[in-house]
Amino acid sequence: MMKKLISFLFLYCFAVSFGQILKPIDTADYPQRKELIRAFNFNNEVFIRKVKAQYSGKTGSDLAKFYKEFGTDFEKQISNKDFILRSDYDVSVKSLIARLRKNNPQIPQDLKILIAKDNTPNAFCLLDGTFVINMGLFSWLDNEEQIAAVIAHELGHRIKQHTLKLLVALSENNQQDKSTVKTLKSVSENANETAFNILKNRMYKKGVEKRSQEIEADSLGYVIFKNADFKKTEFINALKRLQDFDTISPRELKVETYKKMFNLPQQAFKDKWLKKEDFSLYNYNFYKEKLSKDSLASHPEMAKRLEKLKKIFPELNPGTESLKPSESYLSLRKAARMEILPNYYHSEDFGLGIYVSLQFLQDGEDEKYYKTWLGKYFAKIYEARKNYNLNRYLDRIEPKEQSESYQQFLNFMWNLSLEEIKNISDFYQNKES
């Protein structure tokens, strides 16, 4: 849910109008995907054998099980065409990694690149040295040097083997907890509370470890970035842009926009569509939270990460404007923005796709392009409503987690009848009679 809501923030930086409907970026043919799966499975098996040799007993077995399950899930993602295997993005990222290798001999040589059809600005590195770069980074960050900063941070994670260390700790903790839980079976008093405290302490400890790893990856990543002769302050600027993504509230989708887009020749707009569900009498403080969200968080707040970096590296204190992007980066960013709606469609986020389409149209973006996508998304919503599985594609209202604007949108969508949804779908797909 939160990942979906955060994606709305992309709408803050869209000011480019496009005069044509672009075909979504292709995701490579079957032979390429087949070869990628074969190579990954081979490397995964080699890594599993290495892990089992390094960690004996239950820990080794747990690690092997995790990486086998991960390999299966990753193979499904490749088969589902979640990654772009041939594109100019590969060339750009590879050139940045080549620059990062300057004066950084600790960077592995066997790194591979995958571009994910994901609109969130994120990246991660797999165990075999495959870097997964979300297209959202190119939509959100200001220039290629900031992309390099994110890659440097992920290299910090890989060099320090943070994921493996967390999994080892998790396995060892599991074994300790099982032993403790066994003793609880002979104790009737407060057994449930004791078991819950074991789980809670484990989760808090994991949160502390992951937050510590993020700080360590920031520090090592900055050293790698600095050694490669990138502009130092762009590392901080990249983190600030990611902080913006986490903290800026999305703009309001105006009532006038609904009336403009859904007052159709064959179906007049109805005010009842905007009627909101009343949550005012619900007491959200009635139930006391047993788990602290702050303690569970795996990433420290970006403000704390920035503060820590500036304390360790005093040269980062002065704030400067971001560098101007190159023409090649602007081209990649434009293409990434045009892929936002195709990406939501690919991930079956149909309700979110409608909300984002309306935001684009409210901003006066290319009407032909975004109205076409509006029709495609409503067609999918119609199918889901007809098949009684709309919950799969359209969020339920959660007042504590969603903006007022998004709650209004969800009310609107749930208030539409099956026939009304079909009429909207037909109109925007030019099927109306």
XYZ file of C-alpha atoms in Angstrom:
433
model
C 0.000 0.000 0.000
C 2.598 2.588 1.065
C 4.761 1.800 -1.922
C 1.832 2.516 -4.214
C 0.946 5.760 -2.474
C 4.511 7.048 -2.576
C 4.536 6.554 -6.336
C 2.099 9.461 -6.651
C 4.963 11.818 -5.879
C 6.284 11.449 -9.399
C 3.502 13.754 -10.468
C 5.310 16.696 -8.896
C 7.997 16.799 -11.511
C 6.099 16.133 -14.725
C 6.040 19.248 -16.849
C 6.992 17.836 -20.250
C 4.281 17.419 -22.860
C 4.631 14.718 -25.506
C 2.901 14.921 -28.863
C 2.661 11.232 -29.665
C 1.754 7.897 -28.122
C 4.986 6.009 -27.557
C 5.188 2.246 -27.668
C 6.326 0.771 -24.312
C 9.948 -0.312 -24.157
C 10.350 -3.938 -25.194
C 11.619 -6.442 -22.647
C 13.780 -8.740 -24.804
C 12.880 -11.920 -26.587
C 12.430 -15.401 -25.172
C 15.993 -16.650 -25.880
C 17.490 -13.748 -23.919
C 15.235 -14.336 -20.948
C 15.954 -18.059 -21.094
C 19.718 -17.418 -21.071
C 19.377 -14.976 -18.161
C 17.497 -17.584 -16.137
C 20.071 -20.258 -16.977
C 23.003 -18.032 -15.971
C 21.326 -16.890 -12.755
C 20.392 -20.424 -11.690
C 23.949 -21.620 -12.335
C 25.448 -18.784 -10.285
C 22.839 -19.320 -7.578
C 23.733 -23.006 -7.238
C 27.437 -22.157 -7.036
C 26.716 -19.618 -4.312
C 24.524 -22.082 -2.384
C 27.301 -24.700 -2.388
C 29.739 -22.056 -1.156
C 27.396 -20.984 1.632
C 26.749 -24.552 2.787
C 30.505 -25.167 2.911
C 31.048 -21.968 4.931
C 28.118 -22.422 7.329
C 27.516 -25.896 8.682
C 24.424 -27.433 10.234
C 21.092 -25.660 10.475
C 22.470 -22.239 9.465
C 23.811 -23.592 6.183
C 20.536 -25.392 5.470
C 18.484 -22.272 6.214
C 20.634 -20.145 3.904
C 20.426 -22.716 1.113
C 16.636 -22.838 1.446
C 16.339 -19.054 1.307
C 18.490 -18.673 -1.800
C 16.688 -21.519 -3.596
C 13.324 -19.869 -2.888
C 14.703 -16.513 -3.986
C 15.957 -18.074 -7.215
C 12.489 -19.459 -7.947
C 10.848 -16.076 -7.337
C 13.442 -14.265 -9.433
C 12.927 -16.687 -12.311
C 9.198 -15.877 -12.218
C 9.979 -12.154 -12.436
C 12.174 -12.699 -15.484
C 9.528 -14.863 -17.157
C 6.935 -12.184 -16.371
C 9.050 -9.642 -18.292
C 9.541 -7.462 -15.215
C 12.970 -6.408 -16.493
C 14.232 -4.569 -19.560
C 17.207 -6.508 -20.889
C 18.202 -4.384 -23.881
C 18.113 -0.620 -23.613
C 20.116 2.581 -23.448
C 19.704 2.420 -19.664
C 22.135 -0.521 -19.554
C 24.756 1.500 -21.383
C 24.317 4.457 -19.040
C 24.528 2.383 -15.853
C 27.524 0.391 -17.089
C 29.385 3.602 -17.878
C 28.672 4.913 -14.370
C 29.939 1.688 -12.789
C 33.075 1.938 -14.931
C 33.639 5.448 -13.539
C 33.012 4.234 -9.987
C 35.752 1.610 -10.432
C 38.279 4.426 -10.760
C 40.473 4.246 -7.629
C 38.076 1.648 -6.145
C 39.629 -1.791 -6.770
C 37.272 -3.397 -4.211
C 34.347 -3.133 -6.638
C 33.644 -6.614 -8.081
C 34.265 -7.155 -11.780
C 31.339 -9.513 -12.446
C 28.511 -6.986 -12.126
C 25.525 -7.316 -14.447
C 22.703 -4.836 -15.056
C 18.922 -5.277 -15.089
C 16.472 -2.398 -15.475
C 13.211 -3.069 -13.613
C 9.829 -1.818 -14.831
C 9.178 -0.234 -11.451
C 8.311 3.432 -10.894
C 9.758 3.730 -7.374
C 13.261 5.286 -7.209
C 15.156 2.312 -5.874
C 17.956 -0.126 -6.669
C 19.412 -3.302 -5.183
C 22.174 -5.800 -5.862
C 21.648 -9.574 -6.093
C 24.006 -12.198 -4.731
C 25.503 -12.991 -8.156
C 26.481 -9.370 -8.788
C 23.377 -8.396 -10.751
C 22.361 -4.779 -10.194
C 18.625 -4.145 -10.453
C 17.941 -0.491 -11.240
C 14.340 0.708 -11.166
C 13.261 2.989 -14.002
C 11.865 5.269 -11.298
C 15.378 6.437 -10.454
C 15.654 8.023 -13.889
C 12.291 9.732 -13.452
C 13.052 11.117 -10.025
C 16.762 11.941 -9.756
C 18.222 15.077 -11.319
C 21.241 13.750 -13.199
C 23.464 10.753 -13.874
C 25.798 11.573 -10.983
C 22.922 11.060 -8.564
C 22.249 7.685 -10.206
C 25.915 6.884 -9.555
C 25.447 7.844 -5.892
C 22.631 5.299 -5.488
C 24.747 2.635 -7.212
C 27.666 3.453 -4.904
C 25.398 2.993 -1.874
C 24.306 -0.427 -3.156
C 27.943 -1.347 -3.817
C 28.549 -0.581 -0.153
C 25.900 -3.154 0.775
C 27.424 -5.739 -1.552
C 31.017 -5.231 -0.460
C 29.989 -5.527 3.200
C 27.780 -8.580 2.427
C 24.948 -7.073 4.445
C 22.191 -9.363 3.179
C 24.153 -12.527 3.925
C 25.007 -11.287 7.422
C 21.346 -10.544 8.158
C 20.287 -13.997 6.984
C 22.952 -15.691 9.086
C 21.815 -13.740 12.149
C 18.192 -14.579 11.385
C 18.936 -18.301 11.200
C 20.936 -18.265 14.421
C 18.201 -16.302 16.211
C 15.607 -18.776 14.970
C 17.493 -21.608 16.571
C 17.846 -19.728 19.866
C 14.169 -18.785 19.904
C 13.025 -22.339 19.208
C 14.973 -23.475 22.238
C 13.388 -20.753 24.367
C 9.882 -21.506 23.113
C 10.277 -25.162 24.035
C 10.672 -24.179 27.668
C 7.440 -22.169 27.467
C 5.406 -25.310 26.831
C 5.896 -26.334 30.436
C 4.910 -22.885 31.710
C 1.254 -21.892 31.733
C 1.474 -18.445 33.297
C 2.098 -15.565 30.839
C 3.348 -17.985 28.176
C 1.671 -16.095 25.317
C 3.019 -12.746 26.477
C 6.525 -14.170 26.826
C 6.380 -15.668 23.342
C 5.189 -12.328 21.922
C 8.056 -10.502 23.648
C 10.517 -12.909 22.038
C 9.069 -12.080 18.623
C 8.960 -8.349 19.347
C 12.579 -8.214 20.557
C 13.679 -10.151 17.489
C 11.918 -7.743 15.153
C 13.315 -4.700 16.941
C 16.823 -6.140 16.831
C 16.503 -6.814 13.104
C 15.375 -3.218 12.576
C 18.411 -1.913 14.471
C 20.767 -4.090 12.400
C 19.275 -2.997 9.082
C 19.334 0.675 10.012
C 22.989 0.308 11.001
C 23.727 -1.315 7.660
C 22.134 1.591 5.796
C 24.412 4.051 7.588
C 27.437 1.868 6.822
C 26.451 1.600 3.149
C 26.059 5.393 2.992
C 29.562 5.928 4.388
C 31.299 3.349 2.201
C 29.221 4.407 -0.794
C 30.286 8.015 -0.377
C 33.972 7.030 -0.203
C 33.579 5.031 -3.432
C 31.730 7.942 -5.030
C 34.355 10.489 -3.923
C 37.283 8.320 -5.059
C 35.767 8.134 -8.537
C 35.954 11.927 -8.933
C 32.219 12.568 -9.033
C 31.077 15.879 -7.609
C 30.945 15.159 -3.869
C 27.808 17.100 -3.051
C 25.789 15.137 -5.631
C 25.865 12.206 -3.186
C 24.036 14.350 -0.630
C 21.775 15.788 -3.328
C 20.732 12.263 -4.340
C 19.758 11.430 -0.754
C 17.840 14.701 -0.512
C 15.881 13.836 -3.650
C 15.016 10.454 -2.142
C 14.015 12.252 1.046
C 11.646 14.408 -1.035
C 10.126 11.241 -2.464
C 9.424 9.944 1.057
C 8.084 13.155 2.573
C 6.287 15.367 0.021
C 2.520 14.945 0.049
C 0.894 14.382 -3.352
C -1.114 17.212 -4.840
C -4.872 17.179 -4.603
C -6.958 15.746 -7.411
C -9.600 18.435 -7.758
C -13.365 17.826 -7.837
C -13.465 19.835 -11.070
C -11.227 17.234 -12.666
C -13.707 14.446 -11.926
C -16.547 16.531 -13.357
C -14.559 17.396 -16.461
C -13.372 13.871 -17.203
C -16.534 11.932 -16.312
C -19.361 14.147 -17.568
C -19.844 12.125 -20.754
C -22.279 12.559 -23.662
C -24.022 9.269 -22.884
C -23.560 9.435 -19.109
C -23.839 12.677 -17.167
C -21.725 13.197 -14.068
C -23.421 12.249 -10.773
C -22.562 14.050 -7.544
C -23.254 10.871 -5.570
C -20.118 9.367 -7.087
C -18.066 11.656 -4.833
C -19.899 10.720 -1.628
C -17.367 9.795 1.057
C -17.561 7.003 3.571
C -17.775 8.410 7.113
C -14.935 7.294 9.383
C -15.298 10.164 11.866
C -16.865 8.045 14.621
C -14.163 5.386 14.508
C -11.719 5.634 17.417
C -8.305 4.787 16.059
C -6.768 5.180 19.531
C -8.947 2.489 21.062
C -6.386 -0.230 20.407
C -2.933 0.306 21.795
C -0.177 -0.605 19.372
C 1.969 -3.423 20.703
C 4.727 -2.833 18.171
C 6.569 0.432 17.609
C 6.663 1.340 13.919
C 9.858 3.348 14.465
C 11.567 0.332 16.018
C 10.458 -1.919 13.163
C 11.664 0.437 10.424
C 14.488 -1.121 8.407
C 15.781 2.204 7.051
C 16.720 5.135 9.287
C 15.004 8.382 8.456
C 16.784 10.116 5.592
C 17.340 13.200 7.768
C 19.324 11.070 10.223
C 21.334 9.506 7.427
C 22.187 12.949 6.038
C 23.136 14.211 9.494
C 25.388 11.215 10.089
C 27.131 11.585 6.734
C 27.803 15.282 7.275
C 29.231 14.534 10.704
C 31.602 11.888 9.346
C 32.509 13.879 6.228
C 32.563 17.622 7.065
C 33.148 18.586 3.430
C 29.528 17.646 2.721
C 28.078 20.421 4.884
C 27.784 23.198 2.270
C 24.630 22.785 0.204
C 24.847 23.318 -3.562
C 22.440 23.095 -6.476
C 22.342 19.909 -8.492
C 24.389 19.661 -11.665
C 22.542 20.099 -14.943
C 21.764 16.742 -16.564
C 23.373 15.759 -19.837
C 21.323 15.508 -23.024
C 21.592 11.714 -22.906
C 20.222 11.687 -19.347
C 17.337 13.952 -20.310
C 16.461 11.497 -23.068
C 16.457 8.587 -20.610
C 14.367 10.550 -18.126
C 11.809 11.450 -20.795
C 11.495 7.798 -21.827
C 11.187 6.674 -18.192
C 8.362 9.143 -17.577
C 6.503 7.926 -20.639
C 6.785 4.403 -19.233
C 5.085 5.227 -15.920
C 1.578 4.251 -17.015
C 2.710 1.172 -19.000
C 4.630 0.077 -15.886
C 1.545 0.367 -13.657
C -0.408 -1.570 -16.267
C 2.263 -4.277 -16.348
C 2.199 -4.620 -12.536
C -1.632 -4.679 -12.607
C -1.951 -1.548 -10.457
C -5.040 -0.552 -12.435
C -6.686 1.648 -9.791
C -3.466 3.551 -9.221
C -3.037 3.882 -12.974
C -6.387 5.679 -13.209
C -5.449 8.048 -10.378
C -2.117 8.900 -11.991
C -3.727 9.313 -15.431
C -6.154 11.832 -13.934
C -3.265 13.726 -12.338
C -1.538 14.002 -15.708
C -4.744 15.174 -17.368
C -5.370 17.695 -14.584
C -1.912 19.108 -15.278
C -2.757 19.574 -18.952
C -0.441 16.843 -20.218
C -0.865 15.162 -23.612
C -4.595 14.402 -23.549
C -4.621 11.803 -26.321
C -1.943 9.700 -24.641
C -3.369 9.793 -21.113
C -7.014 9.445 -22.151
C -6.031 6.299 -24.038
C -4.507 4.863 -20.888
C -7.553 5.938 -18.876
C -9.681 3.795 -21.183
C -7.346 0.810 -20.869
C -7.351 0.984 -17.082
C -11.128 1.340 -16.821
C -11.506 -1.701 -19.092
C -9.474 -3.725 -16.591
C -11.452 -2.345 -13.647
C -14.661 -3.323 -15.467
C -13.418 -6.897 -15.921
C -12.414 -7.093 -12.272
C -15.744 -5.731 -11.037
C -17.635 -8.143 -13.292
C -15.566 -11.073 -11.998
C -15.916 -10.064 -8.322
C -12.189 -9.565 -7.751
C -11.954 -5.766 -7.748
C -10.157 -5.834 -4.372
C -7.152 -7.212 -6.193
C -6.745 -4.088 -8.304
C -8.314 -1.271 -6.287
C -7.344 -0.358 -2.725
C -9.781 -0.181 0.124
C -9.961 3.097 2.059
C -7.507 3.346 4.954
C -7.829 6.846 6.475
C -4.715 6.582 8.640
C -2.447 5.766 5.698
C -3.896 7.596 2.694
C -4.112 11.233 1.683
C -7.505 12.952 1.530
C -7.177 13.150 -2.238
C -6.569 9.424 -2.635
C -9.412 8.569 -0.251
C -11.733 10.732 -2.365
C -10.568 8.893 -5.471
C -11.208 5.488 -3.901
C -14.681 6.573 -2.793
C -15.394 7.670 -6.358
C -14.230 4.370 -7.820
C -16.146 2.189 -5.366
C -19.308 4.271 -5.867
C -19.421 3.538 -9.611
C -21.754 0.781 -10.783
C -20.664 -1.934 -13.193
C -22.574 -0.305 -16.054
C -21.127 3.140 -15.269
C -17.595 1.740 -15.304
C -18.249 0.124 -18.677
C -19.601 3.371 -20.107
C -16.475 5.244 -19.035
C -14.262 2.477 -20.436
C -16.081 2.480 -23.771
C -15.983 6.270 -24.051
C -12.225 6.544 -23.526
C -11.561 3.613 -25.840
C -13.784 5.274 -28.489
C -16.301 2.429 -28.346
C -19.334 4.506 -27.464
C -22.176 4.237 -29.911
